[in-house]
Amino acid sequence: MPSDFTPSWLLFYGKMVMTSMIMSSLFPYAGPIIKILFRRGCCCCKRKSYKPNTHLNEEFPLERRYAQLLTIFFTCFSYGFSIPLLFIVASFIILIIYILDKLFITYYFKENV
């Protein structure tokens, strides 16, 4: 085991930190994306008329998304000064999360009544 924050530690754990940040940030979107693909018929038979039934979907988990962004910022600023690539990866993750959240709020999740 390399000692903390040495070059060998950064080479050993840097990839794991980046991979875990990417996976934990983007994995919650896999469920709704797979559900949309199955409803549209992209994974099996083609449906001619697809209308997203937003009243059947769950509400947008705002608290989880906010906690997810805080976790990304905390990880980025904790390890980013020793792993500079982490800032670039975090900015791409935040951009993807922003775009997907906007699309899902508009077309997928039901309204909070």
CSV table of N, CA, C and O in Angstrom, one decimal:
chain,number,residue,atom,x,y,z
A,1,MET,N,0.8,-1.2,0.0
A,1,MET,CA,0.0,0.0,0.0
A,1,MET,C,0.9,1.3,0.0
A,1,MET,O,1.7,1.4,0.9
A,2,PRO,N,0.7,2.1,-1.0
A,2,PRO,CA,1.4,3.4,-1.0
A,2,PRO,C,0.9,4.3,0.1
A,2,PRO,O,-0.2,4.3,0.5
A,3,SER,N,1.8,5.1,0.6
A,3,SER,CA,1.4,6.1,1.7
A,3,SER,C,0.6,7.2,1.0
A,3,SER,O,0.6,7.4,-0.2
A,4,ASP,N,-0.1,8.0,1.8
A,4,ASP,CA,-1.1,8.9,1.4
A,4,ASP,C,-0.5,10.1,0.6
A,4,ASP,O,0.5,10.7,0.9
A,5,PHE,N,-1.1,10.4,-0.5
A,5,PHE,CA,-0.9,11.5,-1.4
A,5,PHE,C,0.6,11.6,-2.0
A,5,PHE,O,1.1,12.7,-2.2
A,6,THR,N,1.2,10.5,-2.1
A,6,THR,CA,2.4,10.4,-2.8
A,6,THR,C,2.1,10.1,-4.3
A,6,THR,O,1.0,9.8,-4.7
A,7,PRO,N,3.1,10.3,-5.2
A,7,PRO,CA,2.8,10.0,-6.6
A,7,PRO,C,2.3,8.5,-6.9
A,7,PRO,O,1.5,8.3,-7.7
A,8,SER,N,2.9,7.6,-6.1
A,8,SER,CA,2.4,6.2,-6.3
A,8,SER,C,1.0,6.1,-5.8
A,8,SER,O,0.2,5.3,-6.4
A,9,TRP,N,0.6,6.8,-4.7
A,9,TRP,CA,-0.8,6.8,-4.2
A,9,TRP,C,-1.7,7.3,-5.3
A,9,TRP,O,-2.8,6.8,-5.5
A,10,LEU,N,-1.3,8.5,-5.9
A,10,LEU,CA,-2.2,9.1,-6.9
A,10,LEU,C,-2.3,8.2,-8.1
A,10,LEU,O,-3.4,8.2,-8.7
A,11,LEU,N,-1.3,7.5,-8.5
A,11,LEU,CA,-1.4,6.6,-9.7
A,11,LEU,C,-2.3,5.4,-9.3
A,11,LEU,O,-3.0,4.9,-10.1
A,12,PHE,N,-2.2,5.0,-8.1
A,12,PHE,CA,-3.0,3.8,-7.6
A,12,PHE,C,-4.5,4.1,-7.4
A,12,PHE,O,-5.3,3.4,-7.9
A,13,TYR,N,-4.7,5.2,-6.7
A,13,TYR,CA,-6.1,5.5,-6.3
A,13,TYR,C,-6.8,6.6,-7.2
A,13,TYR,O,-8.0,6.8,-7.1
A,14,GLY,N,-6.0,7.3,-8.0
A,14,GLY,CA,-6.6,8.4,-8.8
A,14,GLY,C,-7.6,7.9,-9.8
A,14,GLY,O,-8.7,8.4,-10.0
A,15,LYS,N,-7.3,6.7,-10.4
A,15,LYS,CA,-8.3,6.1,-11.3
A,15,LYS,C,-9.5,5.6,-10.6
A,15,LYS,O,-10.6,5.8,-11.2
A,16,MET,N,-9.4,5.1,-9.4
A,16,MET,CA,-10.5,4.6,-8.7
A,16,MET,C,-11.4,5.8,-8.3
A,16,MET,O,-12.6,5.7,-8.3
A,17,VAL,N,-10.8,6.9,-7.9
A,17,VAL,CA,-11.6,8.1,-7.5
A,17,VAL,C,-12.4,8.6,-8.6
A,17,VAL,O,-13.6,8.9,-8.5
A,18,MET,N,-11.8,8.7,-9.8
A,18,MET,CA,-12.5,9.2,-11.0
A,18,MET,C,-13.6,8.3,-11.4
A,18,MET,O,-14.7,8.7,-11.8
A,19,THR,N,-13.3,7.0,-11.5
A,19,THR,CA,-14.2,6.0,-11.9
A,19,THR,C,-15.4,5.9,-11.0
A,19,THR,O,-16.6,5.9,-11.4
A,20,SER,N,-15.2,6.0,-9.7
A,20,SER,CA,-16.3,6.0,-8.7
A,20,SER,C,-17.1,7.2,-8.8
A,20,SER,O,-18.4,7.2,-8.7
A,21,MET,N,-16.5,8.4,-9.1
A,21,MET,CA,-17.2,9.6,-9.2
A,21,MET,C,-18.1,9.6,-10.5
A,21,MET,O,-19.3,10.0,-10.4
A,22,ILE,N,-17.6,9.0,-11.6
A,22,ILE,CA,-18.4,8.9,-12.8
A,22,ILE,C,-19.5,8.0,-12.6
A,22,ILE,O,-20.7,8.3,-13.0
A,23,MET,N,-19.3,6.8,-12.1
A,23,MET,CA,-20.3,5.8,-11.9
A,23,MET,C,-21.4,6.2,-11.0
A,23,MET,O,-22.6,6.0,-11.2
A,24,SER,N,-21.0,6.7,-9.8
A,24,SER,CA,-22.0,7.1,-8.8
A,24,SER,C,-22.8,8.3,-9.3
A,24,SER,O,-24.0,8.5,-8.9
A,25,SER,N,-22.3,9.1,-10.2
A,25,SER,CA,-23.1,10.3,-10.7
A,25,SER,C,-24.0,9.9,-11.8
A,25,SER,O,-25.1,10.5,-11.9
A,26,LEU,N,-23.6,9.1,-12.7
A,26,LEU,CA,-24.4,8.8,-13.9
A,26,LEU,C,-25.2,7.5,-13.9
A,26,LEU,O,-26.1,7.3,-14.7
A,27,PHE,N,-25.0,6.7,-12.9
A,27,PHE,CA,-25.7,5.4,-12.8
A,27,PHE,C,-27.2,5.6,-12.4
A,27,PHE,O,-28.0,4.9,-12.9
A,28,PRO,N,-27.6,6.6,-11.6
A,28,PRO,CA,-29.0,6.8,-11.4
A,28,PRO,C,-29.8,7.1,-12.6
A,28,PRO,O,-31.0,7.0,-12.6
A,29,TYR,N,-29.2,7.6,-13.7
A,29,TYR,CA,-29.9,7.9,-14.9
A,29,TYR,C,-30.2,6.6,-15.8
A,29,TYR,O,-30.9,6.7,-16.7
A,30,ALA,N,-29.6,5.5,-15.4
A,30,ALA,CA,-29.7,4.3,-16.2
A,30,ALA,C,-31.1,3.8,-16.2
A,30,ALA,O,-31.7,3.3,-17.2
A,31,GLY,N,-31.8,3.8,-15.0
A,31,GLY,CA,-33.1,3.3,-14.9
A,31,GLY,C,-34.2,4.0,-15.8
A,31,GLY,O,-34.9,3.4,-16.6
A,32,PRO,N,-34.2,5.3,-15.7
A,32,PRO,CA,-35.2,6.1,-16.5
A,32,PRO,C,-34.9,5.9,-18.0
A,32,PRO,O,-35.8,5.9,-18.8
A,33,ILE,N,-33.6,5.9,-18.4
A,33,ILE,CA,-33.2,5.8,-19.8
A,33,ILE,C,-33.6,4.4,-20.3
A,33,ILE,O,-34.2,4.3,-21.4
A,34,ILE,N,-33.4,3.4,-19.6
A,34,ILE,CA,-33.8,2.0,-20.0
A,34,ILE,C,-35.4,1.9,-20.1
A,34,ILE,O,-35.9,1.4,-21.0
A,35,LYS,N,-36.1,2.5,-19.1
A,35,LYS,CA,-37.5,2.5,-19.2
A,35,LYS,C,-38.1,3.3,-20.4
A,35,LYS,O,-39.0,2.8,-21.0
A,36,ILE,N,-37.4,4.4,-20.7
A,36,ILE,CA,-37.9,5.1,-21.9
A,36,ILE,C,-37.6,4.3,-23.2
A,36,ILE,O,-38.4,4.3,-24.1
A,37,LEU,N,-36.4,3.7,-23.3
A,37,LEU,CA,-36.1,2.9,-24.4
A,37,LEU,C,-37.1,1.7,-24.6
A,37,LEU,O,-37.5,1.4,-25.7
A,38,PHE,N,-37.5,1.1,-23.5
A,38,PHE,CA,-38.5,0.0,-23.6
A,38,PHE,C,-39.8,0.5,-24.0
A,38,PHE,O,-40.6,-0.1,-24.8
A,39,ARG,N,-40.2,1.6,-23.5
A,39,ARG,CA,-41.5,2.2,-23.8
A,39,ARG,C,-41.6,2.6,-25.3
A,39,ARG,O,-42.6,2.5,-25.9
A,40,ARG,N,-40.5,3.2,-25.8
A,40,ARG,CA,-40.5,3.6,-27.2
A,40,ARG,C,-40.4,2.5,-28.1
A,40,ARG,O,-40.6,2.6,-29.3
A,41,GLY,N,-40.0,1.3,-27.6
A,41,GLY,CA,-39.8,0.2,-28.5
A,41,GLY,C,-38.5,0.1,-29.1
A,41,GLY,O,-38.3,-0.6,-30.1
A,42,CYS,N,-37.5,0.8,-28.6
A,42,CYS,CA,-36.2,0.8,-29.2
A,42,CYS,C,-35.4,-0.6,-28.9
A,42,CYS,O,-34.5,-0.9,-29.6
A,43,CYS,N,-35.8,-1.3,-27.9
A,43,CYS,CA,-35.1,-2.5,-27.5
A,43,CYS,C,-35.8,-3.7,-28.0
A,43,CYS,O,-35.3,-4.8,-28.0
A,44,CYS,N,-37.1,-3.6,-28.5
A,44,CYS,CA,-37.8,-4.8,-29.0
A,44,CYS,C,-38.6,-4.4,-30.2
A,44,CYS,O,-38.0,-3.9,-31.2
A,45,CYS,N,-39.9,-4.5,-30.2
A,45,CYS,CA,-40.7,-4.1,-31.3
A,45,CYS,C,-40.9,-2.6,-31.4
A,45,CYS,O,-41.0,-1.9,-30.4
A,46,LYS,N,-41.0,-2.1,-32.6
A,46,LYS,CA,-41.2,-0.7,-32.8
A,46,LYS,C,-42.7,-0.3,-32.6
A,46,LYS,O,-43.6,-0.9,-33.2
A,47,ARG,N,-42.9,0.7,-31.8
A,47,ARG,CA,-44.3,1.2,-31.7
A,47,ARG,C,-44.4,2.5,-32.5
A,47,ARG,O,-43.6,3.3,-32.5
A,48,LYS,N,-45.6,2.5,-33.2
A,48,LYS,CA,-45.8,3.7,-34.1
A,48,LYS,C,-46.2,4.9,-33.3
A,48,LYS,O,-45.8,6.0,-33.7
A,49,SER,N,-47.0,4.8,-32.3
A,49,SER,CA,-47.4,5.9,-31.5
A,49,SER,C,-46.9,5.9,-30.1
A,49,SER,O,-47.2,5.0,-29.4
A,50,TYR,N,-46.0,6.8,-29.8
A,50,TYR,CA,-45.4,6.8,-28.4
A,50,TYR,C,-45.8,8.1,-27.8
A,50,TYR,O,-45.5,9.2,-28.4
A,51,LYS,N,-46.4,8.1,-26.7
A,51,LYS,CA,-46.7,9.3,-25.9
A,51,LYS,C,-46.2,9.1,-24.5
A,51,LYS,O,-46.6,8.1,-23.8
A,52,PRO,N,-45.3,9.9,-24.0
A,52,PRO,CA,-44.8,9.6,-22.6
A,52,PRO,C,-45.9,9.9,-21.6
A,52,PRO,O,-46.4,11.0,-21.5
A,53,ASN,N,-46.2,8.9,-20.8
A,53,ASN,CA,-47.2,9.0,-19.8
A,53,ASN,C,-46.5,9.5,-18.5
A,53,ASN,O,-46.1,8.7,-17.7
A,54,THR,N,-46.4,10.8,-18.4
A,54,THR,CA,-45.7,11.3,-17.3
A,54,THR,C,-46.5,11.2,-16.0
A,54,THR,O,-45.9,11.2,-14.9
A,55,HIS,N,-47.8,10.9,-16.0
A,55,HIS,CA,-48.5,10.7,-14.8
A,55,HIS,C,-48.2,9.3,-14.2
A,55,HIS,O,-48.5,9.1,-13.0
A,56,LEU,N,-47.6,8.4,-14.9
A,56,LEU,CA,-47.3,7.1,-14.4
A,56,LEU,C,-45.9,7.1,-13.8
A,56,LEU,O,-45.5,6.1,-13.1
A,57,ASN,N,-45.1,8.1,-14.1
A,57,ASN,CA,-43.7,8.1,-13.6
A,57,ASN,C,-43.6,8.7,-12.2
A,57,ASN,O,-44.5,9.3,-11.7
A,58,GLU,N,-42.5,8.5,-11.5
A,58,GLU,CA,-42.3,9.0,-10.2
A,58,GLU,C,-41.9,10.5,-10.3
A,58,GLU,O,-41.7,11.0,-11.3
A,59,GLU,N,-41.9,11.1,-9.1
A,59,GLU,CA,-41.6,12.5,-9.1
A,59,GLU,C,-40.0,12.7,-9.2
A,59,GLU,O,-39.3,11.8,-8.9
A,60,PHE,N,-39.6,13.9,-9.5
A,60,PHE,CA,-38.2,14.2,-9.6
A,60,PHE,C,-37.6,14.3,-8.3
A,60,PHE,O,-38.0,15.0,-7.4
A,61,PRO,N,-36.5,13.5,-8.0
A,61,PRO,CA,-35.9,13.4,-6.7
A,61,PRO,C,-34.9,14.6,-6.5
A,61,PRO,O,-33.7,14.4,-6.7
A,62,LEU,N,-35.4,15.8,-6.2
A,62,LEU,CA,-34.6,17.0,-6.1
A,62,LEU,C,-33.6,16.9,-5.0
A,62,LEU,O,-32.4,17.3,-5.2
A,63,GLU,N,-33.9,16.3,-3.9
A,63,GLU,CA,-33.0,16.2,-2.8
A,63,GLU,C,-31.8,15.3,-3.1
A,63,GLU,O,-30.6,15.6,-2.8
A,64,ARG,N,-32.1,14.2,-3.8
A,64,ARG,CA,-31.0,13.3,-4.2
A,64,ARG,C,-30.1,14.0,-5.3
A,64,ARG,O,-28.8,13.8,-5.2
A,65,ARG,N,-30.6,14.7,-6.2
A,65,ARG,CA,-29.8,15.4,-7.2
A,65,ARG,C,-28.9,16.5,-6.5
A,65,ARG,O,-27.7,16.6,-6.9
A,66,TYR,N,-29.5,17.2,-5.6
A,66,TYR,CA,-28.7,18.2,-4.9
A,66,TYR,C,-27.5,17.6,-4.1
A,66,TYR,O,-26.4,18.0,-4.1
A,67,ALA,N,-27.8,16.5,-3.4
A,67,ALA,CA,-26.8,15.7,-2.6
A,67,ALA,C,-25.8,15.2,-3.6
A,67,ALA,O,-24.6,15.1,-3.2
A,68,GLN,N,-26.2,14.7,-4.7
A,68,GLN,CA,-25.2,14.2,-5.7
A,68,GLN,C,-24.3,15.3,-6.2
A,68,GLN,O,-23.1,15.1,-6.3
A,69,LEU,N,-24.8,16.5,-6.5
A,69,LEU,CA,-23.9,17.6,-6.9
A,69,LEU,C,-23.0,18.0,-5.8
A,69,LEU,O,-21.8,18.3,-6.0
A,70,LEU,N,-23.4,18.0,-4.5
A,70,LEU,CA,-22.6,18.3,-3.4
A,70,LEU,C,-21.4,17.3,-3.3
A,70,LEU,O,-20.3,17.6,-3.0
A,71,THR,N,-21.8,16.0,-3.5
A,71,THR,CA,-20.8,15.0,-3.4
A,71,THR,C,-19.7,15.1,-4.5
A,71,THR,O,-18.5,15.0,-4.3
A,72,ILE,N,-20.2,15.5,-5.7
A,72,ILE,CA,-19.2,15.7,-6.8
A,72,ILE,C,-18.3,16.9,-6.5
A,72,ILE,O,-17.1,16.8,-6.7
A,73,PHE,N,-18.8,18.0,-6.0
A,73,PHE,CA,-18.0,19.2,-5.7
A,73,PHE,C,-17.0,18.8,-4.5
A,73,PHE,O,-15.9,19.2,-4.6
A,74,PHE,N,-17.5,18.1,-3.5
A,74,PHE,CA,-16.6,17.7,-2.4
A,74,PHE,C,-15.5,16.9,-2.9
A,74,PHE,O,-14.3,17.1,-2.5
A,75,THR,N,-15.8,15.9,-3.7
A,75,THR,CA,-14.8,15.0,-4.2
A,75,THR,C,-13.8,15.7,-5.1
A,75,THR,O,-12.6,15.5,-5.0
A,76,CYS,N,-14.3,16.6,-5.9
A,76,CYS,CA,-13.5,17.3,-6.8
A,76,CYS,C,-12.5,18.3,-6.1
A,76,CYS,O,-11.3,18.3,-6.4
A,77,PHE,N,-13.0,19.0,-5.1
A,77,PHE,CA,-12.1,19.9,-4.4
A,77,PHE,C,-11.3,19.2,-3.3
A,77,PHE,O,-10.3,19.8,-2.9
A,78,SER,N,-11.6,18.0,-3.0
A,78,SER,CA,-10.8,17.3,-2.0
A,78,SER,C,-9.5,16.7,-2.7
A,78,SER,O,-8.4,16.8,-2.2
A,79,TYR,N,-9.8,16.1,-3.9
A,79,TYR,CA,-8.7,15.4,-4.6
A,79,TYR,C,-8.2,16.1,-5.8
A,79,TYR,O,-7.2,15.7,-6.4
A,80,GLY,N,-8.9,17.2,-6.3
A,80,GLY,CA,-8.7,17.8,-7.5
A,80,GLY,C,-7.3,18.5,-7.6
A,80,GLY,O,-6.8,18.6,-8.7
A,81,PHE,N,-6.8,19.0,-6.5
A,81,PHE,CA,-5.6,19.8,-6.6
A,81,PHE,C,-4.4,18.8,-6.7
A,81,PHE,O,-3.3,19.3,-7.2
A,82,SER,N,-4.6,17.6,-6.4
A,82,SER,CA,-3.5,16.6,-6.6
A,82,SER,C,-3.8,15.8,-7.9
A,82,SER,O,-2.8,15.2,-8.5
A,83,ILE,N,-5.0,15.7,-8.4
A,83,ILE,CA,-5.4,15.1,-9.6
A,83,ILE,C,-6.1,16.1,-10.5
A,83,ILE,O,-7.3,16.2,-10.4
A,84,PRO,N,-5.4,16.9,-11.2
A,84,PRO,CA,-6.0,18.0,-12.0
A,84,PRO,C,-7.0,17.6,-13.0
A,84,PRO,O,-7.9,18.3,-13.3
A,85,LEU,N,-6.9,16.3,-13.5
A,85,LEU,CA,-7.9,15.8,-14.5
A,85,LEU,C,-9.3,15.7,-13.9
A,85,LEU,O,-10.3,15.7,-14.6
A,86,LEU,N,-9.3,15.6,-12.5
A,86,LEU,CA,-10.6,15.5,-11.8
A,86,LEU,C,-11.5,16.7,-12.0
A,86,LEU,O,-12.7,16.6,-12.1
A,87,PHE,N,-10.9,17.9,-12.2
A,87,PHE,CA,-11.8,19.1,-12.4
A,87,PHE,C,-12.4,19.0,-13.8
A,87,PHE,O,-13.6,19.4,-14.0
A,88,ILE,N,-11.7,18.5,-14.8
A,88,ILE,CA,-12.3,18.4,-16.1
A,88,ILE,C,-13.4,17.3,-16.2
A,88,ILE,O,-14.4,17.5,-16.7
A,89,VAL,N,-13.1,16.2,-15.5
A,89,VAL,CA,-14.1,15.1,-15.5
A,89,VAL,C,-15.3,15.6,-14.7
A,89,VAL,O,-16.5,15.3,-15.2
A,90,ALA,N,-15.2,16.3,-13.6
A,90,ALA,CA,-16.3,16.8,-12.8
A,90,ALA,C,-17.1,17.8,-13.6
A,90,ALA,O,-18.3,17.8,-13.6
A,91,SER,N,-16.5,18.6,-14.4
A,91,SER,CA,-17.2,19.6,-15.2
A,91,SER,C,-18.0,18.9,-16.3
A,91,SER,O,-19.2,19.3,-16.6
A,92,PHE,N,-17.5,17.9,-16.9
A,92,PHE,CA,-18.3,17.1,-17.9
A,92,PHE,C,-19.4,16.4,-17.3
A,92,PHE,O,-20.5,16.3,-17.8
A,93,ILE,N,-19.2,15.8,-16.1
A,93,ILE,CA,-20.3,15.2,-15.4
A,93,ILE,C,-21.4,16.1,-15.0
A,93,ILE,O,-22.6,15.8,-15.2
A,94,ILE,N,-21.0,17.3,-14.5
A,94,ILE,CA,-22.0,18.3,-14.1
A,94,ILE,C,-22.8,18.8,-15.4
A,94,ILE,O,-24.0,19.0,-15.3
A,95,LEU,N,-22.1,18.9,-16.5
A,95,LEU,CA,-22.8,19.3,-17.7
A,95,LEU,C,-23.8,18.2,-18.2
A,95,LEU,O,-24.9,18.5,-18.5
A,96,ILE,N,-23.4,17.0,-18.1
A,96,ILE,CA,-24.3,15.9,-18.5
A,96,ILE,C,-25.5,15.8,-17.6
A,96,ILE,O,-26.6,15.6,-18.0
A,97,ILE,N,-25.2,15.9,-16.3
A,97,ILE,CA,-26.3,15.9,-15.3
A,97,ILE,C,-27.3,17.1,-15.5
A,97,ILE,O,-28.5,16.9,-15.5
A,98,TYR,N,-26.8,18.2,-15.8
A,98,TYR,CA,-27.6,19.4,-16.1
A,98,TYR,C,-28.5,19.1,-17.3
A,98,TYR,O,-29.7,19.4,-17.2
A,99,ILE,N,-27.9,18.6,-18.4
A,99,ILE,CA,-28.7,18.4,-19.6
A,99,ILE,C,-29.8,17.3,-19.4
A,99,ILE,O,-30.9,17.4,-19.7
A,100,LEU,N,-29.4,16.2,-18.7
A,100,LEU,CA,-30.3,15.1,-18.5
A,100,LEU,C,-31.4,15.5,-17.5
A,100,LEU,O,-32.6,15.1,-17.7
A,101,ASP,N,-31.1,16.2,-16.5
A,101,ASP,CA,-32.1,16.7,-15.6
A,101,ASP,C,-33.1,17.6,-16.3
A,101,ASP,O,-34.3,17.5,-16.0
A,102,LYS,N,-32.7,18.5,-17.1
A,102,LYS,CA,-33.6,19.4,-17.8
A,102,LYS,C,-34.5,18.5,-18.7
A,102,LYS,O,-35.7,18.8,-18.8
A,103,LEU,N,-33.9,17.5,-19.5
A,103,LEU,CA,-34.8,16.7,-20.3
A,103,LEU,C,-35.7,15.9,-19.5
A,103,LEU,O,-36.9,15.7,-19.9
A,104,PHE,N,-35.3,15.3,-18.4
A,104,PHE,CA,-36.2,14.4,-17.6
A,104,PHE,C,-37.3,15.2,-16.9
A,104,PHE,O,-38.4,14.8,-16.8
A,105,ILE,N,-36.9,16.4,-16.5
A,105,ILE,CA,-38.0,17.3,-15.8
A,105,ILE,C,-39.0,17.7,-16.9
A,105,ILE,O,-40.2,17.7,-16.6
A,106,THR,N,-38.6,17.9,-18.1
A,106,THR,CA,-39.5,18.4,-19.1
A,106,THR,C,-40.4,17.2,-19.7
A,106,THR,O,-41.6,17.4,-19.8
A,107,TYR,N,-39.8,16.1,-19.9
A,107,TYR,CA,-40.5,15.0,-20.7
A,107,TYR,C,-40.7,13.8,-19.9
A,107,TYR,O,-41.5,12.9,-20.4
A,108,TYR,N,-40.1,13.5,-18.7
A,108,TYR,CA,-40.3,12.2,-18.1
A,108,TYR,C,-41.0,12.2,-16.8
A,108,TYR,O,-42.0,11.6,-16.6
A,109,PHE,N,-40.5,13.0,-15.8
A,109,PHE,CA,-41.0,13.0,-14.5
A,109,PHE,C,-42.4,13.7,-14.4
A,109,PHE,O,-42.7,14.6,-15.1
A,110,LYS,N,-43.2,13.3,-13.4
A,110,LYS,CA,-44.5,13.9,-13.3
A,110,LYS,C,-44.4,15.2,-12.5
A,110,LYS,O,-43.4,15.4,-11.8
A,111,GLU,N,-45.5,16.0,-12.6
A,111,GLU,CA,-45.4,17.2,-11.9
A,111,GLU,C,-45.6,17.0,-10.4
A,111,GLU,O,-46.4,16.1,-10.0
A,112,ASN,N,-45.0,17.8,-9.6
A,112,ASN,CA,-45.2,17.8,-8.1
A,112,ASN,C,-46.4,18.6,-7.8
A,112,ASN,O,-46.4,19.8,-8.0
A,113,VAL,N,-47.4,18.0,-7.3
A,113,VAL,CA,-48.7,18.7,-7.1
A,113,VAL,C,-48.8,19.1,-5.7
A,113,VAL,O,-48.4,18.5,-4.8
